[in-house]
């Protein structure tokens, strides 16, 4: 059974840090493009950070220098280290795995940053 399970969200004060994890099961994560998205209330979903199967990483301008995406293929896990959080980072963060016609989503984890 294919599954992505996110964890690590929560409530943090502005300036704080959180580390989100996404554990994949039922497929080999190393072969997939892994992307973290977020969606805030009343806003469209946006790409936060992406890691390709060959190691290329991309970030939204709003998170560059603050967030880091990494993957551990031995643990079938991708993480998002988030530093210097601000209230504008408040959203539901979701993990996505994509390869050719395959597209998998996790259930999302809530991140709330208080001012």
Short mmCIF file of C-alpha atoms in Angstrom, two decimals:
data_model
loop_
_atom_site.label_atom_id
_atom_site.label_comp_id
_atom_site.label_asym_id
_atom_site.label_seq_id
_atom_site.Cartn_x
_atom_site.Cartn_y
_atom_site.Cartn_z
CA UNK A 1 0.00 0.00 0.00
CA UNK A 2 1.40 3.36 -1.06
CA UNK A 3 1.45 5.87 1.73
CA UNK A 4 3.05 9.17 2.72
CA UNK A 5 2.85 10.16 6.36
CA UNK A 6 3.90 13.60 7.53
CA UNK A 7 4.78 14.55 11.08
CA UNK A 8 6.50 17.31 12.99
CA UNK A 9 4.00 20.13 12.69
CA UNK A 10 2.84 22.17 15.64
CA UNK A 11 2.68 25.56 17.25
CA UNK A 12 5.85 27.64 17.42
CA UNK A 13 6.66 31.26 18.17
CA UNK A 14 8.00 33.56 15.49
CA UNK A 15 11.71 33.04 15.05
CA UNK A 16 11.50 29.41 16.05
CA UNK A 17 12.15 26.22 14.14
CA UNK A 18 10.34 23.05 13.21
CA UNK A 19 11.41 19.93 11.38
CA UNK A 20 8.82 18.16 9.26
CA UNK A 21 9.23 14.56 8.19
CA UNK A 22 7.52 12.59 5.46
CA UNK A 23 7.90 8.83 5.54
CA UNK A 24 7.07 6.90 2.39
CA UNK A 25 5.91 3.30 2.24
CA UNK A 26 4.90 1.08 -0.63
CA UNK A 27 7.36 2.62 -3.09
CA UNK A 28 11.02 3.58 -3.37
CA UNK A 29 11.32 7.26 -2.57
CA UNK A 30 14.72 7.65 -4.26
CA UNK A 31 13.11 7.35 -7.69
CA UNK A 32 10.65 10.17 -7.13
CA UNK A 33 10.62 13.94 -7.14
CA UNK A 34 9.70 14.88 -3.59
CA UNK A 35 8.01 18.18 -2.93
CA UNK A 36 6.71 19.98 0.12
CA UNK A 37 3.66 22.15 -0.50
CA UNK A 38 1.70 24.34 1.85
CA UNK A 39 -1.75 25.84 1.87
CA UNK A 40 -2.85 28.63 4.15
CA UNK A 41 -6.53 29.38 4.82
CA UNK A 42 -8.08 31.20 1.89
CA UNK A 43 -4.97 30.83 -0.24
CA UNK A 44 -3.90 28.54 -3.04
CA UNK A 45 -1.50 25.71 -2.46
CA UNK A 46 2.08 26.72 -3.12
CA UNK A 47 5.32 24.87 -3.65
CA UNK A 48 7.70 25.28 -0.73
CA UNK A 49 10.66 23.06 -1.58
CA UNK A 50 11.48 20.34 -4.06
CA UNK A 51 14.12 17.63 -4.22
CA UNK A 52 14.61 15.69 -7.43
CA UNK A 53 15.83 12.13 -7.71
CA UNK A 54 19.23 13.41 -8.90
CA UNK A 55 19.69 15.78 -5.99
CA UNK A 56 18.54 19.10 -7.39
CA UNK A 57 16.78 21.23 -4.81
CA UNK A 58 14.51 24.21 -5.41
CA UNK A 59 12.82 26.58 -3.00
CA UNK A 60 10.13 29.18 -3.04
CA UNK A 61 11.62 32.66 -2.82
CA UNK A 62 9.77 33.23 0.44
CA UNK A 63 11.63 30.40 2.20
CA UNK A 64 15.10 30.56 0.62
CA UNK A 65 17.79 30.69 3.25
CA UNK A 66 15.37 29.59 5.98
CA UNK A 67 14.11 26.16 4.89
CA UNK A 68 16.11 23.13 3.84
CA UNK A 69 14.77 20.02 2.15
CA UNK A 70 16.69 16.79 2.46
CA UNK A 71 16.08 13.15 1.83
CA UNK A 72 17.32 9.94 3.38
CA UNK A 73 16.75 7.28 0.80
CA UNK A 74 17.84 4.56 3.20
CA UNK A 75 14.94 5.51 5.47
CA UNK A 76 12.55 6.38 2.61
CA UNK A 77 12.12 9.77 4.25
CA UNK A 78 12.19 13.40 3.18
CA UNK A 79 12.45 16.19 5.71
CA UNK A 80 11.90 19.92 5.74
CA UNK A 81 13.93 21.88 8.25
CA UNK A 82 12.26 25.22 8.85
CA UNK A 83 14.13 27.99 10.65
CA UNK A 84 13.33 31.61 11.40
CA UNK A 85 9.64 30.92 11.10
CA UNK A 86 7.22 33.82 10.83
CA UNK A 87 3.41 34.00 10.99
CA UNK A 88 3.23 33.99 7.18
CA UNK A 89 4.53 30.42 7.26
CA UNK A 90 1.35 29.26 8.98
CA UNK A 91 -0.27 26.62 6.77
CA UNK A 92 -0.96 22.96 6.29
CA UNK A 93 2.21 21.39 4.89
CA UNK A 94 1.87 18.38 2.63
CA UNK A 95 4.36 15.99 1.12
CA UNK A 96 4.10 14.93 -2.52
CA UNK A 97 5.87 12.20 -4.47
CA UNK A 98 5.84 12.36 -8.25
CA UNK A 99 7.27 10.13 -10.97
CA UNK A 100 5.95 9.98 -14.52
CA UNK A 101 2.22 9.25 -14.12
CA UNK A 102 2.44 8.47 -10.41
CA UNK A 103 1.46 11.13 -7.91
CA UNK A 104 1.07 10.53 -4.18
CA UNK A 105 0.08 12.87 -1.34
CA UNK A 106 0.28 12.75 2.39
CA UNK A 107 -2.51 13.91 4.67
CA UNK A 108 -0.72 17.09 5.70
CA UNK A 109 0.52 18.50 8.97
CA UNK A 110 -0.47 21.83 10.48
CA UNK A 111 2.19 24.44 11.18
CA UNK A 112 1.13 27.47 13.18
CA UNK A 113 3.51 30.33 13.90
CA UNK A 114 2.45 32.83 16.53
CA UNK A 115 3.67 36.42 16.58
#
